[in-house]
Amino acid sequence: MTVPPAEHTTPQPGLTPPPGCPAHSIAGADGVTRLHGPAAATDPMGLYEKLRAAHGPVAPVLLDGDVRAWLVLGYLENRDVATRSTQFSRDPRVWHGWKSGEIDPATSPLVPMIGWRPDCVCADGEEHHRLRGAVTASLDQFDQRGIRRHITRFAHQLIDGFCGSGKAELVGQFTEHLPMLTLTHLLGMPDEYGPRLVHAARDLFKGTETSLASNAYVLETLKQLVATKRTRPGQDIASVLMAHPAGLSDEEVQHHLRLILLAGYETTANLMSNVLRMVVTDPRFRGSLAGGQMTLPEAVEQVLWDEPPLMVCPGRWAKGDTSLGGKEIKAGDMLLLGLAAGNVDQAVRPDPSVPVHHNRAHLSFSAGAHECPGQDIGRVIADTGIDILLTRLPDITLAVPESALTWRSSTWARHLTALPVSFASRAPQTHDLPASLPAPPSPTSGLPAVPPRPVADPRPGHAPEPRASWRAWLSRFLRRR
């Protein structure tokens, strides 16, 4: 139950500077450590520990373009910043960098991550309460049983696409697509939007020169969705946001859809990849699952502690001069929540090898008033999708040496680039796919219900064959080894 070793990480192809380029240096102006570029991408967890040793729980860092910020490394300090909204604002307009010319809003790849938007993430106080209430209502309309039905349908469709070949690349064929298929469906978008949005979302989080274009594509797609739902509302997140008593404008609806889509997709896709990597590379992890010492939801929580899907969360801005972790923070300074660093702080985890899968006190979904409102949906997607995959393909094994696995890192997150696996080939089970549920009961907003999709009659005289528990199969498999 350890994080992937640093030597397996590879910088993003095509972005390695030539020898002698200053970008190879981890230090920027005045010796401040860069939190970007190839040097920082090779071992982010190691970099965090070096910063902690040199500076304590709060360290000065440089973002892309050598933009100055503070990286919060301590667990308690992260919680302090996340929960003390009177001192640390979520509104990026507080940042002094906009006025000082430290960043070019028209070209900087940081803008999609730290720029102001009309959504609840960039708001404080009453405005945050108004917007957050609408988001919560839009997510709460779905019960977990209904969401699981949709996830189950999409998971089976994806697995049917590769189960007959006896091999698969799980990142590109499963973990990147299941969350997006589920989220686009809940938002009220056609399923075929998924593939292009997967590409745009990943590019946006990389922080490359095309991030602004990818962000524009996502926003334009969601703008079209809002226009459609104004004339044809349904039982989906977009429609509930528009009908909520908070009275969101079309622009506010559009940006909240962006928030739900991107935050939900990125974290869930990474989480699923990390859990499945542990299943196929760590015999103890897999044995604990098979033997019942750890349930699948507990396995997800363990990975959330060890490998947060979002390693660094932007951002907070100091409303006034203050001190934090022994550092003097000035008014308008930018602070970044170091979620991954906080999760391994010795103050709360003196021995990282001790399992903590029963504990949800990690920082992976942030904390305080801005704690992720959709985290339970993310957990349901991960739990359900992985369980279906292991039930259908219980003999799944890594198809390459573990040392061949590589990662792509950015300032904000670390992504497993591929997870090739092999298994005994099996026939698709399309005829066993559950139909999507009818629309949930209409909320108080008075939105009309969407009629259920037509469902083909089951084959006469053919009851679905019961599937053996993947845990039981895996337990027998491990005993034979």
GROMACS .gro file of C-alpha atoms in nm:
model
  481
    1MET     CA    1   0.000   0.000   0.000
    2THR     CA    2   0.265   0.243  -0.110
    3VAL     CA    3   0.285   0.521  -0.363
    4PRO     CA    4   0.445   0.436  -0.699
    5PRO     CA    5   0.824   0.463  -0.697
    6ALA     CA    6   0.967   0.781  -0.841
    7GLU     CA    7   1.183   0.611  -1.102
    8HIS     CA    8   0.870   0.488  -1.284
    9THR     CA    9   0.753   0.839  -1.360
   10THR     CA   10   0.813   0.989  -1.703
   11PRO     CA   11   0.777   1.356  -1.795
   12GLN     CA   12   0.508   1.445  -2.044
   13PRO     CA   13   0.629   1.348  -2.395
   14GLY     CA   14   0.744   1.637  -2.609
   15LEU     CA   15   0.783   1.881  -2.321
   16THR     CA   16   1.137   1.798  -2.201
   17PRO     CA   17   1.363   2.103  -2.242
   18PRO     CA   18   1.698   2.067  -2.422
   19PRO     CA   19   2.015   2.017  -2.214
   20GLY     CA   20   2.127   2.334  -2.045
   21CYS     CA   21   1.779   2.487  -2.040
   22PRO     CA   22   1.699   2.659  -1.705
   23ALA     CA   23   1.376   2.455  -1.688
   24HIS     CA   24   1.588   2.155  -1.589
   25SER     CA   25   1.665   2.335  -1.265
   26ILE     CA   26   1.427   2.278  -0.977
   27ALA     CA   27   1.508   2.622  -0.835
   28GLY     CA   28   1.379   2.948  -0.975
   29ALA     CA   29   1.429   3.310  -0.876
   30ASP     CA   30   1.592   3.359  -0.535
   31GLY     CA   31   1.636   2.983  -0.504
   32VAL     CA   32   1.261   2.919  -0.464
   33THR     CA   33   1.159   2.568  -0.570
   34ARG     CA   34   0.963   2.522  -0.892
   35LEU     CA   35   0.647   2.315  -0.863
   36HIS     CA   36   0.637   2.261  -1.239
   37GLY     CA   37   0.853   2.127  -1.520
   38PRO     CA   38   1.036   1.797  -1.573
   39ALA     CA   39   1.241   1.820  -1.255
   40ALA     CA   40   0.930   1.855  -1.038
   41ALA     CA   41   0.736   1.596  -1.241
   42THR     CA   42   0.976   1.307  -1.181
   43ASP     CA   43   0.908   1.270  -0.808
   44PRO     CA   44   0.639   1.503  -0.666
   45MET     CA   45   0.611   1.318  -0.333
   46GLY     CA   46   0.988   1.331  -0.289
   47LEU     CA   47   0.980   1.702  -0.372
   48TYR     CA   48   0.716   1.763  -0.105
   49GLU     CA   49   0.932   1.593   0.156
   50LYS     CA   50   1.236   1.799   0.057
   51LEU     CA   51   1.028   2.113   0.091
   52ARG     CA   52   0.897   1.998   0.429
   53ALA     CA   53   1.252   1.929   0.553
   54ALA     CA   54   1.374   2.269   0.434
   55HIS     CA   55   1.077   2.490   0.527
   56GLY     CA   56   0.845   2.304   0.762
   57PRO     CA   57   0.468   2.280   0.705
   58VAL     CA   58   0.448   2.578   0.464
   59ALA     CA   59   0.693   2.632   0.177
   60PRO     CA   60   0.741   2.899  -0.091
   61VAL     CA   61   0.711   2.761  -0.445
   62LEU     CA   62   0.689   2.878  -0.806
   63LEU     CA   63   0.412   2.780  -1.047
   64ASP     CA   64   0.425   2.784  -1.428
   65GLY     CA   65   0.582   3.109  -1.543
   66ASP     CA   66   0.753   3.132  -1.203
   67VAL     CA   67   0.435   3.263  -1.041
   68ARG     CA   68   0.484   3.281  -0.665
   69ALA     CA   69   0.273   3.085  -0.418
   70TRP     CA   70   0.284   2.908  -0.082
   71LEU     CA   71   0.244   2.529  -0.074
   72VAL     CA   72   0.080   2.408   0.247
   73LEU     CA   73   0.238   2.074   0.343
   74GLY     CA   74   0.118   2.009   0.698
   75TYR     CA   75  -0.204   1.821   0.768
   76LEU     CA   76  -0.320   2.060   1.041
   77GLU     CA   77  -0.215   2.365   0.840
   78ASN     CA   78  -0.412   2.240   0.538
   79ARG     CA   79  -0.722   2.203   0.752
   80ASP     CA   80  -0.663   2.546   0.903
   81VAL     CA   81  -0.645   2.715   0.563
   82ALA     CA   82  -0.941   2.517   0.426
   83THR     CA   83  -1.169   2.594   0.719
   84ARG     CA   84  -1.070   2.954   0.809
   85SER     CA   85  -1.256   3.138   0.535
   86THR     CA   86  -1.247   3.467   0.723
   87GLN     CA   87  -0.870   3.476   0.674
   88PHE     CA   88  -0.819   3.274   0.356
   89SER     CA   89  -1.053   3.360   0.070
   90ARG     CA   90  -1.157   3.131  -0.213
   91ASP     CA   91  -1.205   3.431  -0.443
   92PRO     CA   92  -0.896   3.457  -0.666
   93ARG     CA   93  -0.961   3.825  -0.734
   94VAL     CA   94  -0.799   3.886  -0.394
   95TRP     CA   95  -0.462   3.779  -0.542
   96HIS     CA   96  -0.214   4.062  -0.593
   97GLY     CA   97  -0.063   3.887  -0.897
   98TRP     CA   98  -0.337   4.016  -1.128
   99LYS     CA   99  -0.240   4.378  -1.063
  100SER     CA  100   0.136   4.328  -1.048
  101GLY     CA  101   0.148   4.176  -1.396
  102GLU     CA  102   0.290   3.852  -1.263
  103ILE     CA  103   0.060   3.660  -1.497
  104ASP     CA  104  -0.088   3.715  -1.841
  105PRO     CA  105  -0.455   3.611  -1.817
  106ALA     CA  106  -0.476   3.574  -2.196
  107THR     CA  107  -0.200   3.317  -2.231
  108SER     CA  108  -0.112   3.157  -1.898
  109PRO     CA  109  -0.207   2.787  -1.865
  110LEU     CA  110  -0.270   2.858  -1.495
  111VAL     CA  111  -0.584   3.059  -1.569
  112PRO     CA  112  -0.822   2.759  -1.603
  113MET     CA  113  -0.710   2.648  -1.255
  114ILE     CA  114  -0.670   2.976  -1.062
  115GLY     CA  115  -0.881   3.227  -1.257
  116TRP     CA  116  -1.209   3.364  -1.124
  117ARG     CA  117  -1.533   3.204  -1.245
  118PRO     CA  118  -1.896   3.265  -1.144
  119ASP     CA  119  -1.921   2.941  -0.944
  120CYS     CA  120  -1.934   2.841  -0.579
  121VAL     CA  121  -1.564   2.748  -0.572
  122CYS     CA  122  -1.470   3.114  -0.628
  123ALA     CA  123  -1.716   3.255  -0.376
  124ASP     CA  124  -1.727   3.313   0.000
  125GLY     CA  125  -1.997   3.384   0.256
  126GLU     CA  126  -2.356   3.434   0.145
  127GLU     CA  127  -2.274   3.410  -0.225
  128HIS     CA  128  -2.106   3.075  -0.167
  129HIS     CA  129  -2.407   2.958   0.034
  130ARG     CA  130  -2.646   3.056  -0.246
  131LEU     CA  131  -2.450   2.881  -0.521
  132ARG     CA  132  -2.348   2.578  -0.316
  133GLY     CA  133  -2.711   2.516  -0.222
  134ALA     CA  134  -2.805   2.484  -0.589
  135VAL     CA  135  -2.516   2.243  -0.656
  136THR     CA  136  -2.606   2.028  -0.357
  137ALA     CA  137  -2.971   2.011  -0.466
  138SER     CA  138  -2.871   1.909  -0.819
  139LEU     CA  139  -2.655   1.624  -0.686
  140ASP     CA  140  -2.893   1.510  -0.412
  141GLN     CA  141  -3.173   1.438  -0.660
  142PHE     CA  142  -3.001   1.107  -0.746
  143ASP     CA  143  -3.013   0.822  -0.498
  144GLN     CA  144  -2.716   0.586  -0.493
  145ARG     CA  145  -2.921   0.293  -0.621
  146GLY     CA  146  -3.019   0.486  -0.931
  147ILE     CA  147  -2.664   0.605  -0.993
  148ARG     CA  148  -2.532   0.249  -0.956
  149ARG     CA  149  -2.772   0.134  -1.226
  150HIS     CA  150  -2.626   0.382  -1.472
  151ILE     CA  151  -2.268   0.299  -1.372
  152THR     CA  152  -2.341  -0.072  -1.408
  153ARG     CA  153  -2.479  -0.025  -1.758
  154PHE     CA  154  -2.180   0.180  -1.874
  155ALA     CA  155  -1.925  -0.048  -1.704
  156HIS     CA  156  -2.066  -0.356  -1.877
  157GLN     CA  157  -2.064  -0.178  -2.211
  158LEU     CA  158  -1.697  -0.085  -2.172
  159ILE     CA  159  -1.593  -0.432  -2.054
  160ASP     CA  160  -1.785  -0.594  -2.340
  161GLY     CA  161  -1.564  -0.395  -2.573
  162PHE     CA  162  -1.246  -0.575  -2.466
  163CYS     CA  163  -1.334  -0.888  -2.267
  164GLY     CA  164  -1.318  -1.113  -2.572
  165SER     CA  165  -0.957  -1.023  -2.652
  166GLY     CA  166  -0.805  -1.147  -2.327
  167LYS     CA  167  -0.617  -0.821  -2.279
  168ALA     CA  168  -0.691  -0.455  -2.215
  169GLU     CA  169  -0.531  -0.124  -2.130
  170LEU     CA  170  -0.746  -0.023  -1.835
  171VAL     CA  171  -0.665   0.349  -1.822
  172GLY     CA  172  -0.749   0.418  -2.187
  173GLN     CA  173  -1.032   0.164  -2.214
  174PHE     CA  174  -1.198   0.180  -1.873
  175THR     CA  175  -1.098   0.423  -1.597
  176GLU     CA  176  -1.084   0.733  -1.818
  177HIS     CA  177  -1.422   0.665  -1.976
  178LEU     CA  178  -1.652   0.527  -1.705
  179PRO     CA  179  -1.655   0.846  -1.492
  180MET     CA  180  -1.709   1.069  -1.796
  181LEU     CA  181  -1.991   0.851  -1.932
  182THR     CA  182  -2.161   0.858  -1.592
  183LEU     CA  183  -2.116   1.232  -1.534
  184THR     CA  184  -2.226   1.341  -1.881
  185HIS     CA  185  -2.538   1.127  -1.837
  186LEU     CA  186  -2.615   1.284  -1.497
  187LEU     CA  187  -2.556   1.632  -1.638
  188GLY     CA  188  -2.808   1.562  -1.914
  189MET     CA  189  -2.568   1.531  -2.209
  190PRO     CA  190  -2.572   1.268  -2.484
  191ASP     CA  191  -2.334   0.977  -2.422
  192GLU     CA  192  -2.140   1.049  -2.741
  193TYR     CA  193  -2.003   1.371  -2.590
  194GLY     CA  194  -1.785   1.164  -2.356
  195PRO     CA  195  -1.472   1.083  -2.564
  196ARG     CA  196  -1.395   1.441  -2.669
  197LEU     CA  197  -1.460   1.571  -2.318
  198VAL     CA  198  -1.219   1.309  -2.177
  199HIS     CA  199  -0.945   1.449  -2.402
  200ALA     CA  200  -1.027   1.812  -2.318
  201ALA     CA  201  -1.046   1.749  -1.944
  202ARG     CA  202  -0.712   1.572  -1.932
  203ASP     CA  203  -0.546   1.842  -2.140
  204LEU     CA  204  -0.686   2.114  -1.917
  205PHE     CA  205  -0.538   1.954  -1.604
  206LYS     CA  206  -0.198   1.907  -1.769
  207GLY     CA  207  -0.153   2.283  -1.776
  208THR     CA  208  -0.010   2.285  -2.129
  209GLU     CA  209  -0.019   2.556  -2.395
  210THR     CA  210  -0.348   2.410  -2.522
  211SER     CA  211  -0.521   2.423  -2.181
  212LEU     CA  212  -0.699   2.750  -2.263
  213ALA     CA  213  -0.837   2.603  -2.587
  214SER     CA  214  -0.951   2.288  -2.407
  215ASN     CA  215  -1.120   2.498  -2.141
  216ALA     CA  216  -1.296   2.701  -2.413
  217TYR     CA  217  -1.420   2.379  -2.576
  218VAL     CA  218  -1.564   2.251  -2.247
  219LEU     CA  219  -1.738   2.583  -2.182
  220GLU     CA  220  -1.885   2.601  -2.533
  221THR     CA  221  -2.017   2.245  -2.507
  222LEU     CA  222  -2.182   2.325  -2.174
  223LYS     CA  223  -2.322   2.653  -2.310
  224GLN     CA  224  -2.502   2.452  -2.577
  225LEU     CA  225  -2.632   2.213  -2.312
  226VAL     CA  226  -2.775   2.501  -2.107
  227ALA     CA  227  -2.952   2.640  -2.416
  228THR     CA  228  -3.101   2.297  -2.486
  229LYS     CA  229  -3.221   2.245  -2.130
  230ARG     CA  230  -3.388   2.585  -2.122
  231THR     CA  231  -3.634   2.458  -2.382
  232ARG     CA  232  -3.630   2.084  -2.296
  233PRO     CA  233  -3.562   2.036  -1.923
  234GLY     CA  234  -3.530   1.689  -1.775
  235GLN     CA  235  -3.431   1.506  -1.458
  236ASP     CA  236  -3.065   1.598  -1.467
  237ILE     CA  237  -2.814   1.825  -1.297
  238ALA     CA  238  -2.837   2.101  -1.558
  239SER     CA  239  -3.215   2.127  -1.531
  240VAL     CA  240  -3.219   2.134  -1.151
  241LEU     CA  241  -2.952   2.405  -1.143
  242MET     CA  242  -3.161   2.620  -1.376
  243ALA     CA  243  -3.483   2.567  -1.180
  244HIS     CA  244  -3.335   2.615  -0.832
  245PRO     CA  245  -3.476   2.903  -0.621
  246ALA     CA  246  -3.124   3.049  -0.600
  247GLY     CA  247  -3.191   3.190  -0.946
  248LEU     CA  248  -2.866   3.105  -1.120
  249SER     CA  249  -2.796   3.284  -1.446
  250ASP     CA  250  -2.716   3.081  -1.756
  251GLU     CA  251  -2.348   3.170  -1.714
  252GLU     CA  252  -2.353   3.052  -1.352
  253VAL     CA  253  -2.521   2.727  -1.455
  254GLN     CA  254  -2.263   2.676  -1.730
  255HIS     CA  255  -1.968   2.722  -1.494
  256HIS     CA  256  -2.115   2.498  -1.226
  257LEU     CA  257  -2.162   2.225  -1.484
  258ARG     CA  258  -1.795   2.273  -1.575
  259LEU     CA  259  -1.700   2.244  -1.210
  260ILE     CA  260  -1.898   1.924  -1.155
  261LEU     CA  261  -1.778   1.768  -1.478
  262LEU     CA  262  -1.408   1.845  -1.447
  263ALA     CA  263  -1.364   1.796  -1.073
  264GLY     CA  264  -1.573   1.480  -1.070
  265TYR     CA  265  -1.406   1.332  -1.375
  266GLU     CA  266  -1.044   1.404  -1.286
  267THR     CA  267  -1.058   1.277  -0.930
  268THR     CA  268  -1.263   0.966  -1.007
  269ALA     CA  269  -1.063   0.857  -1.311
  270ASN     CA  270  -0.736   0.890  -1.119
  271LEU     CA  271  -0.881   0.715  -0.815
  272MET     CA  272  -0.995   0.415  -1.020
  273SER     CA  273  -0.659   0.386  -1.195
  274ASN     CA  274  -0.474   0.396  -0.864
  275VAL     CA  275  -0.695   0.133  -0.700
  276LEU     CA  276  -0.667  -0.105  -0.996
  277ARG     CA  277  -0.291  -0.059  -1.006
  278MET     CA  278  -0.275  -0.170  -0.644
  279VAL     CA  279  -0.493  -0.471  -0.719
  280VAL     CA  280  -0.262  -0.599  -0.995
  281THR     CA  281   0.074  -0.506  -0.840
  282ASP     CA  282   0.045  -0.548  -0.461
  283PRO     CA  283  -0.028  -0.907  -0.345
  284ARG     CA  284  -0.100  -0.788   0.010
  285PHE     CA  285  -0.355  -0.536  -0.111
  286ARG     CA  286  -0.521  -0.793  -0.335
  287GLY     CA  287  -0.504  -1.060  -0.066
  288SER     CA  288  -0.671  -0.829   0.188
  289LEU     CA  289  -0.955  -0.775  -0.058
  290ALA     CA  290  -0.991  -1.144  -0.140
  291GLY     CA  291  -0.971  -1.253   0.224
  292GLY     CA  292  -1.226  -1.003   0.348
  293GLN     CA  293  -0.984  -0.809   0.570
  294MET     CA  294  -1.063  -0.503   0.358
  295THR     CA  295  -1.378  -0.425   0.164
  296LEU     CA  296  -1.365  -0.252  -0.172
  297PRO     CA  297  -1.492   0.080  -0.029
  298GLU     CA  298  -1.220   0.054   0.237
  299ALA     CA  299  -0.962  -0.014  -0.034
  300VAL     CA  300  -1.075   0.308  -0.203
  301GLU     CA  301  -1.025   0.502   0.122
  302GLN     CA  302  -0.676   0.356   0.165
  303VAL     CA  303  -0.578   0.474  -0.182
  304LEU     CA  304  -0.731   0.815  -0.109
  305TRP     CA  305  -0.486   0.842   0.181
  306ASP     CA  306  -0.183   0.714  -0.012
  307GLU     CA  307  -0.242   0.854  -0.362
  308PRO     CA  308  -0.490   1.141  -0.368
  309PRO     CA  309  -0.629   1.185  -0.720
  310LEU     CA  310  -0.564   1.559  -0.688
  311MET     CA  311  -0.225   1.613  -0.523
  312VAL     CA  312  -0.235   1.993  -0.506
  313CYS     CA  313  -0.555   2.196  -0.488
  314PRO     CA  314  -0.566   2.559  -0.601
  315GLY     CA  315  -0.609   2.781  -0.419
  316ARG     CA  316  -0.668   3.018  -0.130
  317TRP     CA  317  -0.579   3.385  -0.107
  318ALA     CA  318  -0.488   3.568   0.212
  319LYS     CA  319  -0.728   3.846   0.299
  320GLY     CA  320  -0.473   4.013   0.524
  321ASP     CA  321  -0.130   3.968   0.676
  322THR     CA  322  -0.109   3.657   0.894
  323SER     CA  323   0.125   3.377   0.998
  324LEU     CA  324   0.095   3.010   0.910
  325GLY     CA  325   0.334   2.728   0.992
  326GLY     CA  326   0.600   2.975   1.100
  327LYS     CA  327   0.580   3.175   0.776
  328GLU     CA  328   0.468   3.534   0.734
  329ILE     CA  329   0.184   3.540   0.481
  330LYS     CA  330   0.108   3.879   0.324
  331ALA     CA  331  -0.231   4.007   0.212
  332GLY     CA  332  -0.311   3.885  -0.138
  333ASP     CA  333  -0.066   3.591  -0.128
  334MET     CA  334  -0.169   3.271  -0.303
  335LEU     CA  335  -0.177   2.945  -0.105
  336LEU     CA  336  -0.206   2.594  -0.249
  337LEU     CA  337  -0.348   2.304  -0.049
  338GLY     CA  338  -0.095   2.020  -0.056
  339LEU     CA  339  -0.342   1.735  -0.020
  340ALA     CA  340  -0.094   1.455  -0.090
  341ALA     CA  341   0.170   1.603   0.138
  342GLY     CA  342  -0.081   1.658   0.418
  343ASN     CA  343  -0.203   1.299   0.399
  344VAL     CA  344   0.146   1.165   0.482
  345ASP     CA  345   0.232   1.425   0.745
  346GLN     CA  346   0.395   1.243   1.037
  347ALA     CA  347   0.178   1.447   1.272
  348VAL     CA  348  -0.116   1.227   1.173
  349ARG     CA  349   0.059   0.926   1.014
  350PRO     CA  350   0.382   0.851   1.197
  351ASP     CA  351   0.401   0.513   1.018
  352PRO     CA  352   0.264   0.533   0.659
  353SER     CA  353   0.273   0.151   0.630
  354VAL     CA  354  -0.003   0.112   0.890
  355PRO     CA  355  -0.340   0.065   0.710
  356VAL     CA  356  -0.589   0.349   0.750
  357HIS     CA  357  -0.861   0.215   0.521
  358HIS     CA  358  -1.127   0.255   0.790
  359ASN     CA  359  -1.058   0.629   0.826
  360ARG     CA  360  -1.211   0.908   0.613
  361ALA     CA  361  -1.020   1.193   0.772
  362HIS     CA  362  -0.787   1.235   0.473
  363LEU     CA  363  -0.760   1.559   0.278
  364SER     CA  364  -0.829   1.412  -0.066
  365PHE     CA  365  -1.160   1.596  -0.101
  366SER     CA  366  -1.035   1.907   0.082
  367ALA     CA  367  -1.215   2.024   0.396
  368GLY     CA  368  -1.437   2.296   0.535
  369ALA     CA  369  -1.710   2.482   0.351
  370HIS     CA  370  -1.552   2.400   0.013
  371GLU     CA  371  -1.516   2.026   0.071
  372CYS     CA  372  -1.610   1.844  -0.250
  373PRO     CA  373  -1.992   1.811  -0.262
  374GLY     CA  374  -1.979   1.527  -0.516
  375GLN     CA  375  -1.735   1.301  -0.336
  376ASP     CA  376  -1.995   1.033  -0.264
  377ILE     CA  377  -2.083   1.011  -0.633
  378GLY     CA  378  -1.714   0.966  -0.708
  379ARG     CA  379  -1.691   0.688  -0.452
  380VAL     CA  380  -1.997   0.514  -0.598
  381ILE     CA  381  -1.850   0.527  -0.951
  382ALA     CA  382  -1.517   0.387  -0.830
  383ASP     CA  383  -1.668   0.118  -0.604
  384THR     CA  384  -1.924   0.000  -0.857
  385GLY     CA  385  -1.701   0.013  -1.163
  386ILE     CA  386  -1.411  -0.173  -1.003
  387ASP     CA  387  -1.639  -0.435  -0.848
  388ILE     CA  388  -1.800  -0.509  -1.185
  389LEU     CA  389  -1.461  -0.530  -1.356
  390LEU     CA  390  -1.323  -0.774  -1.097
  391THR     CA  391  -1.644  -0.977  -1.100
  392ARG     CA  392  -1.632  -1.017  -1.477
  393LEU     CA  393  -1.254  -1.060  -1.498
  394PRO     CA  394  -1.142  -1.206  -1.161
  395ASP     CA  395  -0.819  -1.349  -1.307
  396ILE     CA  396  -0.692  -1.010  -1.422
  397THR     CA  397  -0.313  -0.973  -1.400
  398LEU     CA  398  -0.057  -0.712  -1.499
  399ALA     CA  399   0.061  -0.776  -1.855
  400VAL     CA  400   0.396  -0.594  -1.824
  401PRO     CA  401   0.664  -0.576  -1.554
  402GLU     CA  402   0.565  -0.333  -1.281
  403SER     CA  403   0.881  -0.135  -1.357
  404ALA     CA  404   0.737  -0.058  -1.702
  405LEU     CA  405   0.448   0.145  -1.564
  406THR     CA  406   0.482   0.518  -1.616
  407TRP     CA  407   0.314   0.832  -1.489
  408ARG     CA  408   0.244   1.178  -1.626
  409SER     CA  409   0.268   1.453  -1.367
  410SER     CA  410   0.160   1.815  -1.352
  411THR     CA  411   0.154   2.067  -1.071
  412TRP     CA  412  -0.191   1.949  -0.970
  413ALA     CA  413  -0.207   1.573  -1.023
  414ARG     CA  414  -0.024   1.255  -1.116
  415HIS     CA  415  -0.174   1.021  -1.375
  416LEU     CA  416  -0.093   0.661  -1.449
  417THR     CA  417  -0.044   0.667  -1.827
  418ALA     CA  418  -0.138   0.303  -1.895
  419LEU     CA  419  -0.228  -0.017  -1.710
  420PRO     CA  420  -0.197  -0.315  -1.949
  421VAL     CA  421  -0.359  -0.632  -1.814
  422SER     CA  422  -0.435  -0.982  -1.936
  423PHE     CA  423  -0.704  -1.236  -1.847
  424ALA     CA  424  -0.887  -1.534  -1.992
  425SER     CA  425  -1.101  -1.415  -2.282
  426ARG     CA  426  -1.475  -1.416  -2.223
  427ALA     CA  427  -1.782  -1.355  -2.435
  428PRO     CA  428  -1.964  -1.023  -2.395
  429GLN     CA  429  -2.267  -1.022  -2.165
  430THR     CA  430  -2.474  -0.761  -2.344
  431HIS     CA  431  -2.795  -0.955  -2.288
  432ASP     CA  432  -2.743  -0.933  -1.913
  433LEU     CA  433  -2.707  -0.555  -1.901
  434PRO     CA  434  -2.953  -0.385  -1.664
  435ALA     CA  435  -3.173  -0.124  -1.823
  436SER     CA  436  -3.143   0.234  -1.706
  437LEU     CA  437  -3.388   0.330  -1.434
  438PRO     CA  438  -3.686   0.549  -1.510
  439ALA     CA  439  -3.635   0.911  -1.414
  440PRO     CA  440  -3.643   0.975  -1.038
  441PRO     CA  441  -3.951   1.140  -0.888
  442SER     CA  442  -3.983   1.501  -0.987
  443PRO     CA  443  -3.835   1.737  -0.722
  444THR     CA  444  -4.020   2.032  -0.581
  445SER     CA  445  -3.895   2.246  -0.867
  446GLY     CA  446  -4.175   2.102  -1.077
  447LEU     CA  447  -3.955   1.976  -1.359
  448PRO     CA  448  -4.129   1.729  -1.585
  449ALA     CA  449  -4.018   1.367  -1.565
  450VAL     CA  450  -3.829   1.216  -1.856
  451PRO     CA  451  -3.992   0.897  -1.987
  452PRO     CA  452  -3.777   0.585  -1.947
  453ARG     CA  453  -3.592   0.450  -2.245
  454PRO     CA  454  -3.760   0.154  -2.419
  455VAL     CA  455  -3.619  -0.174  -2.293
  456ALA     CA  456  -3.602  -0.491  -2.500
  457ASP     CA  457  -3.779  -0.794  -2.356
  458PRO     CA  458  -3.543  -1.049  -2.200
  459ARG     CA  459  -3.478  -1.364  -2.398
  460PRO     CA  460  -3.767  -1.605  -2.336
  461GLY     CA  461  -3.671  -1.900  -2.125
  462HIS     CA  462  -3.321  -1.770  -2.049
  463ALA     CA  463  -3.251  -1.653  -1.698
  464PRO     CA  464  -2.916  -1.481  -1.646
  465GLU     CA  465  -2.654  -1.716  -1.512
  466PRO     CA  466  -2.545  -1.627  -1.159
  467ARG     CA  467  -2.190  -1.489  -1.143
  468ALA     CA  468  -1.957  -1.615  -0.875
  469SER     CA  469  -1.815  -1.361  -0.634
  470TRP     CA  470  -1.481  -1.229  -0.756
  471ARG     CA  471  -1.361  -1.231  -0.396
  472ALA     CA  472  -1.427  -1.605  -0.365
  473TRP     CA  473  -1.255  -1.675  -0.699
  474LEU     CA  474  -0.958  -1.457  -0.608
  475SER     CA  475  -0.923  -1.623  -0.271
  476ARG     CA  476  -0.900  -1.964  -0.438
  477PHE     CA  477  -0.657  -1.824  -0.696
  478LEU     CA  478  -0.423  -1.685  -0.430
  479ARG     CA  479  -0.426  -2.009  -0.232
  480ARG     CA  480  -0.306  -2.198  -0.540
  481ARG     CA  481  -0.008  -1.969  -0.594
   0.00000   0.00000   0.00000
